[in-house]
Amino acid sequence: MNRLAGSGPGRWAGAIWGAFAAGAGLGCAAGVGGAAPALAVAGVVAASVALALLRRRRAGLGARHHAAALSAALIAAALLGVSRGATSEAAPGPHRIDGHLGSRPVAVVGTVRETQPGGGGPVTVDVERVADGDSDVQAGGGLLVTGSTLPAVAPGDRVEVDAAGLRAPDRRPGPESAATLERKDVEAVAVSPLVSITSHGGLGPARVVASAQEMLVHAVDTVLPEPQAALTLGVAFGIRQPLAAGVRQPLQDAGLIHIVVVSGLKVVILVSLVGLLARHLSWSPRRALLLVAPVVAGYVVLSGAGPAAVRSALMAGAAGMARQGGRRTDPLPMLALAAALMLGLDPPLVRDAGFQLSFLGTAGIVLLADPIARRLPGPRLLVEPFAVTVAAQVATLPVMAGTFGVIALLGPVVNALVLPLLPALIVIGGCGALAASIAPALGWPLLQLAGLGASLIVGIAQVAASLPGAAVHLAGWPAPWVAAEVAGLAAAALTACGVLSRRRVVATPRAAVVPPAAGQRPAPAPVSRARLLALVAIGGVTAAAAAGFAAARPDGLLHITALSTGAAPAVIVRGADGSLALVDGGSSPATLVQALGRVLSPIDHRLDLVVASGGEQAAVSGLAGLPGHYEVGGVLAARDMNPGGVKVVTALQSAGAVAVDPSGRAWAWGGLRWHCLGFRAQATDRAMCAVTVRGPGGSALILGDAGTADQEEIAAVYGPLLAADVLIAEPGGALAPVLLAAARPRVIVAPTAAGGVSAAAPPGYTVLRTGTQGDLRFDGGPGGLALAT
């Protein structure tokens, strides 16, 4: 375990582990550009560390060779990680459950993987077979089953799920969003289906853990009402229970949602409490470790073995073994080792929000918490939780924004008030739940105290969340910014390792150096804190800039996003060169601006092209909200628009947009081929057009406001031009069979309002509705446009 010590070799071992982990994670994360950013990160990180070493002007030839060898080792580790991450994705099977999305009735046979402790919540099923009206085939992937009338099932049970249709996971941020479920290989959701148990599973680890969780949930629910019961279970054991929106939202806005899951902080608290007990009993370190290890392992397993808990358990175990050998532990190498082990075994884990929050938060705390705390006045009981929260929040900002859609500005202050209460609540709630599982009366007093503590936390969260400016709500965070942050933190940490492995840090700019004795090699010159921070900042900023630039470069493919703007079409098209176009805008300016804010990055404030396919109010009124929010480069509109449409287009032109009129012909823009399929609407006798977009990676047909009679005319005139991977229908989704036969789309998107009535799905087609599934993004690829995950 000497590699975990705070020595130079230990730091460099941590640097190499960290380079491997960064390569594996970024090589697997296709959402940030695949291997290109990882290669950029590897090169810049290695160069920054080599620069820190070679900067020692008094170093001899051997030291320079040592620096070159370390740089080569870092590059090799990063490239090996890239290779491991890029090859980790299993080839998709012949049939997947996501190929059966739509409103067609399906019957799914599979095995229960995960249940909601205590019942009444979603159930995850590993799919084995799928049958619909056309086929009965073996399939794979995960299915999330939700509803209020689900039977009591346990992991290992075989079930049959009869659903009226399957939908894709919700793309909006949240605990059951597509980004959160992707790590679990969940590709479809069945809402309120009929679930039948065909056979019960045998005794296994998952079933034992589920039974233990069920026992604790029943014990606490018997004594405490909601939401105190759910909060107590979450605080004490990390057992996930449903929380009402009036409770969950204030916790998120106040930055306290982490207290109801098992985080690294809770594992550290548990280790400290058990260690305190061992010291009180005067146990030896070896005997204390024998107590800590099974307690932590059981706690992690009982909580569901999430990435944060596993990471903390690995680091706690490594630290304990290092102390057994009399070594001083260093958190950065241990963090790098834990990341390398977890990503080496399972690279797709990098997409899990819990993994990202755990490692980024820990890195931020290690690097920033102590410097922040030293500079703040006040009692340590409040200053230290404040500093820890600020450090973790700065490091995890992109992940919090993308996963939960919220940045808690008052989080540090609120956590400074709440975190000192956690150790007591964990002990009181945990002991009370264990006692109540034996007899409710035994645990009643302790659980009542835990319930009061939970109510106090909710009250603090609600007060904090009600203050103006307490939180900023976002829909997501650009993936290149995440890559830049990870690269910057990695380079900063590795640069610090490079400097500290050979130098000591002094408080003054340059300390006096004792001349070496005859025959001795000169000692490395000390480095001041200011110079160390400058080197770390240069390495981090350089790596972040390189990774962000590499990840933000256009991928040369077509991307389509159907916005959820109610029963009206609005489509974002991102060209092969990264240019942005908007086709139609819905009927509400406010709704359109909100939708654009959900799907575009904070730096995207220009729409290079706006296309108004027709002049009807339902399709173009929303475009009136663009001036003042987005710069518009060009606007294409039908010749014969109604007065309202003319007014909207005139407003865009007054704001600087250039008028374009390619009606009836094809044109090139953004690395794509466009065609305006002109027709005269039978309902209004006005000129309109349907729009086709083709480019590298796929094609799309956007019908705008064309009714079924208009679609028959379009099919008769433009038949060969209609073939498309994705067809975005008119409001409500009504489609003419002759147009479907000409277009042959793989997926149909129906713009609908939430809870609104829409047309029945055509037999044999997958239909997605924006009113129920939110914004739908399709990414180009070798097989054409496909729904993004």
PDB file of N, CA, C and O in Angstrom, residues 630-665:
ATOM      1  N   TYR A 630     -32.961  35.775 -29.383  1.00  0.00           N
ATOM      2  CA  TYR A 630     -32.081  35.079 -30.325  1.00  0.00           C
ATOM      3  C   TYR A 630     -31.885  35.945 -31.560  1.00  0.00           C
ATOM      4  O   TYR A 630     -32.837  36.553 -32.062  1.00  0.00           O
ATOM      5  N   GLU A 631     -30.659  35.974 -32.048  1.00  0.00           N
ATOM      6  CA  GLU A 631     -30.363  36.639 -33.308  1.00  0.00           C
ATOM      7  C   GLU A 631     -30.737  35.711 -34.449  1.00  0.00           C
ATOM      8  O   GLU A 631     -30.414  34.520 -34.418  1.00  0.00           O
ATOM      9  N   VAL A 632     -31.410  36.228 -35.453  1.00  0.00           N
ATOM     10  CA  VAL A 632     -31.863  35.426 -36.590  1.00  0.00           C
ATOM     11  C   VAL A 632     -31.105  35.877 -37.832  1.00  0.00           C
ATOM     12  O   VAL A 632     -31.102  37.064 -38.177  1.00  0.00           O
ATOM     13  N   GLY A 633     -30.453  34.914 -38.517  1.00  0.00           N
ATOM     14  CA  GLY A 633     -29.685  35.251 -39.698  1.00  0.00           C
ATOM     15  C   GLY A 633     -30.534  35.425 -40.937  1.00  0.00           C
ATOM     16  O   GLY A 633     -30.437  36.429 -41.647  1.00  0.00           O
ATOM     17  N   GLY A 634     -31.389  34.456 -41.231  1.00  0.00           N
ATOM     18  CA  GLY A 634     -32.247  34.523 -42.402  1.00  0.00           C
ATOM     19  C   GLY A 634     -33.613  33.949 -42.095  1.00  0.00           C
ATOM     20  O   GLY A 634     -33.760  33.119 -41.198  1.00  0.00           O
ATOM     21  N   VAL A 635     -34.625  34.392 -42.835  1.00  0.00           N
ATOM     22  CA  VAL A 635     -35.977  33.898 -42.634  1.00  0.00           C
ATOM     23  C   VAL A 635     -36.568  33.518 -43.985  1.00  0.00           C
ATOM     24  O   VAL A 635     -36.488  34.276 -44.954  1.00  0.00           O
ATOM     25  N   LEU A 636     -37.116  32.333 -44.064  1.00  0.00           N
ATOM     26  CA  LEU A 636     -37.761  31.829 -45.266  1.00  0.00           C
ATOM     27  C   LEU A 636     -39.237  31.669 -44.965  1.00  0.00           C
ATOM     28  O   LEU A 636     -39.612  31.001 -44.003  1.00  0.00           O
ATOM     29  N   ALA A 637     -40.096  32.294 -45.776  1.00  0.00           N
ATOM     30  CA  ALA A 637     -41.528  32.263 -45.519  1.00  0.00           C
ATOM     31  C   ALA A 637     -42.278  32.046 -46.822  1.00  0.00           C
ATOM     32  O   ALA A 637     -41.794  32.397 -47.914  1.00  0.00           O
ATOM     33  N   ALA A 638     -43.459  31.464 -46.714  1.00  0.00           N
ATOM     34  CA  ALA A 638     -44.316  31.267 -47.876  1.00  0.00           C
ATOM     35  C   ALA A 638     -44.742  32.625 -48.441  1.00  0.00           C
ATOM     36  O   ALA A 638     -44.828  33.620 -47.717  1.00  0.00           O
ATOM     37  N   ARG A 639     -45.009  32.661 -49.741  1.00  0.00           N
ATOM     38  CA  ARG A 639     -45.353  33.928 -50.389  1.00  0.00           C
ATOM     39  C   ARG A 639     -46.706  34.472 -49.928  1.00  0.00           C
ATOM     40  O   ARG A 639     -46.889  35.668 -49.785  1.00  0.00           O
ATOM     41  N   ASP A 640     -47.663  33.580 -49.728  1.00  0.00           N
ATOM     42  CA  ASP A 640     -49.051  34.002 -49.491  1.00  0.00           C
ATOM     43  C   ASP A 640     -49.415  33.741 -48.037  1.00  0.00           C
ATOM     44  O   ASP A 640     -50.121  32.781 -47.725  1.00  0.00           O
ATOM     45  N   MET A 641     -48.949  34.575 -47.124  1.00  0.00           N
ATOM     46  CA  MET A 641     -49.201  34.386 -45.703  1.00  0.00           C
ATOM     47  C   MET A 641     -50.378  35.254 -45.266  1.00  0.00           C
ATOM     48  O   MET A 641     -50.677  36.271 -45.877  1.00  0.00           O
ATOM     49  N   ASN A 642     -51.030  34.827 -44.168  1.00  0.00           N
ATOM     50  CA  ASN A 642     -52.092  35.657 -43.633  1.00  0.00           C
ATOM     51  C   ASN A 642     -51.496  36.861 -42.916  1.00  0.00           C
ATOM     52  O   ASN A 642     -50.290  36.921 -42.677  1.00  0.00           O
ATOM     53  N   PRO A 643     -52.292  37.863 -42.560  1.00  0.00           N
ATOM     54  CA  PRO A 643     -51.734  39.094 -41.965  1.00  0.00           C
ATOM     55  C   PRO A 643     -50.916  38.844 -40.705  1.00  0.00           C
ATOM     56  O   PRO A 643     -49.893  39.509 -40.494  1.00  0.00           O
ATOM     57  N   GLY A 644     -51.351  37.894 -39.882  1.00  0.00           N
ATOM     58  CA  GLY A 644     -50.588  37.615 -38.663  1.00  0.00           C
ATOM     59  C   GLY A 644     -49.209  37.075 -38.979  1.00  0.00           C
ATOM     60  O   GLY A 644     -48.207  37.462 -38.360  1.00  0.00           O
ATOM     61  N   GLY A 645     -49.118  36.160 -39.956  1.00  0.00           N
ATOM     62  CA  GLY A 645     -47.830  35.621 -40.337  1.00  0.00           C
ATOM     63  C   GLY A 645     -46.925  36.675 -40.949  1.00  0.00           C
ATOM     64  O   GLY A 645     -45.717  36.711 -40.690  1.00  0.00           O
ATOM     65  N   VAL A 646     -47.511  37.557 -41.777  1.00  0.00           N
ATOM     66  CA  VAL A 646     -46.729  38.636 -42.372  1.00  0.00           C
ATOM     67  C   VAL A 646     -46.154  39.538 -41.287  1.00  0.00           C
ATOM     68  O   VAL A 646     -44.986  39.973 -41.356  1.00  0.00           O
ATOM     69  N   LYS A 647     -46.926  39.800 -40.254  1.00  0.00           N
ATOM     70  CA  LYS A 647     -46.463  40.663 -39.167  1.00  0.00           C
ATOM     71  C   LYS A 647     -45.278  40.032 -38.436  1.00  0.00           C
ATOM     72  O   LYS A 647     -44.307  40.722 -38.092  1.00  0.00           O
ATOM     73  N   VAL A 648     -45.344  38.738 -38.213  1.00  0.00           N
ATOM     74  CA  VAL A 648     -44.249  38.046 -37.518  1.00  0.00           C
ATOM     75  C   VAL A 648     -42.980  38.089 -38.350  1.00  0.00           C
ATOM     76  O   VAL A 648     -41.886  38.406 -37.857  1.00  0.00           O
ATOM     77  N   VAL A 649     -43.099  37.776 -39.635  1.00  0.00           N
ATOM     78  CA  VAL A 649     -41.919  37.776 -40.507  1.00  0.00           C
ATOM     79  C   VAL A 649     -41.334  39.176 -40.626  1.00  0.00           C
ATOM     80  O   VAL A 649     -40.114  39.367 -40.633  1.00  0.00           O
ATOM     81  N   THR A 650     -42.202  40.183 -40.710  1.00  0.00           N
ATOM     82  CA  THR A 650     -41.724  41.569 -40.785  1.00  0.00           C
ATOM     83  C   THR A 650     -40.944  41.942 -39.527  1.00  0.00           C
ATOM     84  O   THR A 650     -39.917  42.641 -39.600  1.00  0.00           O
ATOM     85  N   ALA A 651     -41.419  41.474 -38.375  1.00  0.00           N
ATOM     86  CA  ALA A 651     -40.713  41.766 -37.125  1.00  0.00           C
ATOM     87  C   ALA A 651     -39.326  41.124 -37.118  1.00  0.00           C
ATOM     88  O   ALA A 651     -38.352  41.728 -36.651  1.00  0.00           O
ATOM     89  N   LEU A 652     -39.209  39.915 -37.651  1.00  0.00           N
ATOM     90  CA  LEU A 652     -37.899  39.261 -37.723  1.00  0.00           C
ATOM     91  C   LEU A 652     -36.968  40.019 -38.661  1.00  0.00           C
ATOM     92  O   LEU A 652     -35.776  40.191 -38.376  1.00  0.00           O
ATOM     93  N   GLN A 653     -37.508  40.476 -39.793  1.00  0.00           N
ATOM     94  CA  GLN A 653     -36.681  41.237 -40.729  1.00  0.00           C
ATOM     95  C   GLN A 653     -36.247  42.566 -40.123  1.00  0.00           C
ATOM     96  O   GLN A 653     -35.124  43.029 -40.339  1.00  0.00           O
ATOM     97  N   SER A 654     -37.133  43.191 -39.368  1.00  0.00           N
ATOM     98  CA  SER A 654     -36.776  44.455 -38.720  1.00  0.00           C
ATOM     99  C   SER A 654     -35.660  44.248 -37.698  1.00  0.00           C
ATOM    100  O   SER A 654     -34.874  45.170 -37.424  1.00  0.00           O
ATOM    101  N   ALA A 655     -35.583  43.041 -37.134  1.00  0.00           N
ATOM    102  CA  ALA A 655     -34.533  42.733 -36.155  1.00  0.00           C
ATOM    103  C   ALA A 655     -33.225  42.330 -36.813  1.00  0.00           C
ATOM    104  O   ALA A 655     -32.263  42.005 -36.119  1.00  0.00           O
ATOM    105  N   GLY A 656     -33.183  42.318 -38.160  1.00  0.00           N
ATOM    106  CA  GLY A 656     -31.932  42.035 -38.854  1.00  0.00           C
ATOM    107  C   GLY A 656     -31.923  40.795 -39.699  1.00  0.00           C
ATOM    108  O   GLY A 656     -30.906  40.501 -40.354  1.00  0.00           O
ATOM    109  N   ALA A 657     -33.014  40.007 -39.736  1.00  0.00           N
ATOM    110  CA  ALA A 657     -33.042  38.785 -40.537  1.00  0.00           C
ATOM    111  C   ALA A 657     -33.160  39.123 -42.019  1.00  0.00           C
ATOM    112  O   ALA A 657     -33.848  40.070 -42.400  1.00  0.00           O
ATOM    113  N   VAL A 658     -32.491  38.331 -42.844  1.00  0.00           N
ATOM    114  CA  VAL A 658     -32.521  38.507 -44.295  1.00  0.00           C
ATOM    115  C   VAL A 658     -33.577  37.583 -44.883  1.00  0.00           C
ATOM    116  O   VAL A 658     -33.629  36.399 -44.560  1.00  0.00           O
ATOM    117  N   ALA A 659     -34.433  38.114 -45.749  1.00  0.00           N
ATOM    118  CA  ALA A 659     -35.496  37.320 -46.349  1.00  0.00           C
ATOM    119  C   ALA A 659     -34.932  36.381 -47.412  1.00  0.00           C
ATOM    120  O   ALA A 659     -34.091  36.771 -48.229  1.00  0.00           O
ATOM    121  N   VAL A 660     -35.395  35.132 -47.412  1.00  0.00           N
ATOM    122  CA  VAL A 660     -35.003  34.113 -48.390  1.00  0.00           C
ATOM    123  C   VAL A 660     -36.269  33.492 -48.928  1.00  0.00           C
ATOM    124  O   VAL A 660     -37.212  33.239 -48.185  1.00  0.00           O
ATOM    125  N   ASP A 661     -36.330  33.210 -50.220  1.00  0.00           N
ATOM    126  CA  ASP A 661     -37.541  32.637 -50.810  1.00  0.00           C
ATOM    127  C   ASP A 661     -37.170  31.579 -51.850  1.00  0.00           C
ATOM    128  O   ASP A 661     -37.191  31.839 -53.047  1.00  0.00           O
ATOM    129  N   PRO A 662     -36.838  30.345 -51.390  1.00  0.00           N
ATOM    130  CA  PRO A 662     -36.503  29.291 -52.341  1.00  0.00           C
ATOM    131  C   PRO A 662     -37.676  28.356 -52.606  1.00  0.00           C
ATOM    132  O   PRO A 662     -37.484  27.174 -52.872  1.00  0.00           O
ATOM    133  N   SER A 663     -38.889  28.861 -52.487  1.00  0.00           N
ATOM    134  CA  SER A 663     -40.067  28.000 -52.622  1.00  0.00           C
ATOM    135  C   SER A 663     -40.042  27.234 -53.944  1.00  0.00           C
ATOM    136  O   SER A 663     -39.810  27.801 -55.014  1.00  0.00           O
ATOM    137  N   GLY A 664     -40.299  25.961 -53.857  1.00  0.00           N
ATOM    138  CA  GLY A 664     -40.401  25.111 -55.035  1.00  0.00           C
ATOM    139  C   GLY A 664     -39.081  24.598 -55.550  1.00  0.00           C
ATOM    140  O   GLY A 664     -39.037  23.926 -56.576  1.00  0.00           O
ATOM    141  N   ARG A 665     -37.974  24.888 -54.870  1.00  0.00           N
ATOM    142  CA  ARG A 665     -36.693  24.383 -55.348  1.00  0.00           C
ATOM    143  C   ARG A 665     -35.832  23.966 -54.159  1.00  0.00           C
ATOM    144  O   ARG A 665     -36.108  24.298 -53.011  1.00  0.00           O
TER     145      ARG A 665
END
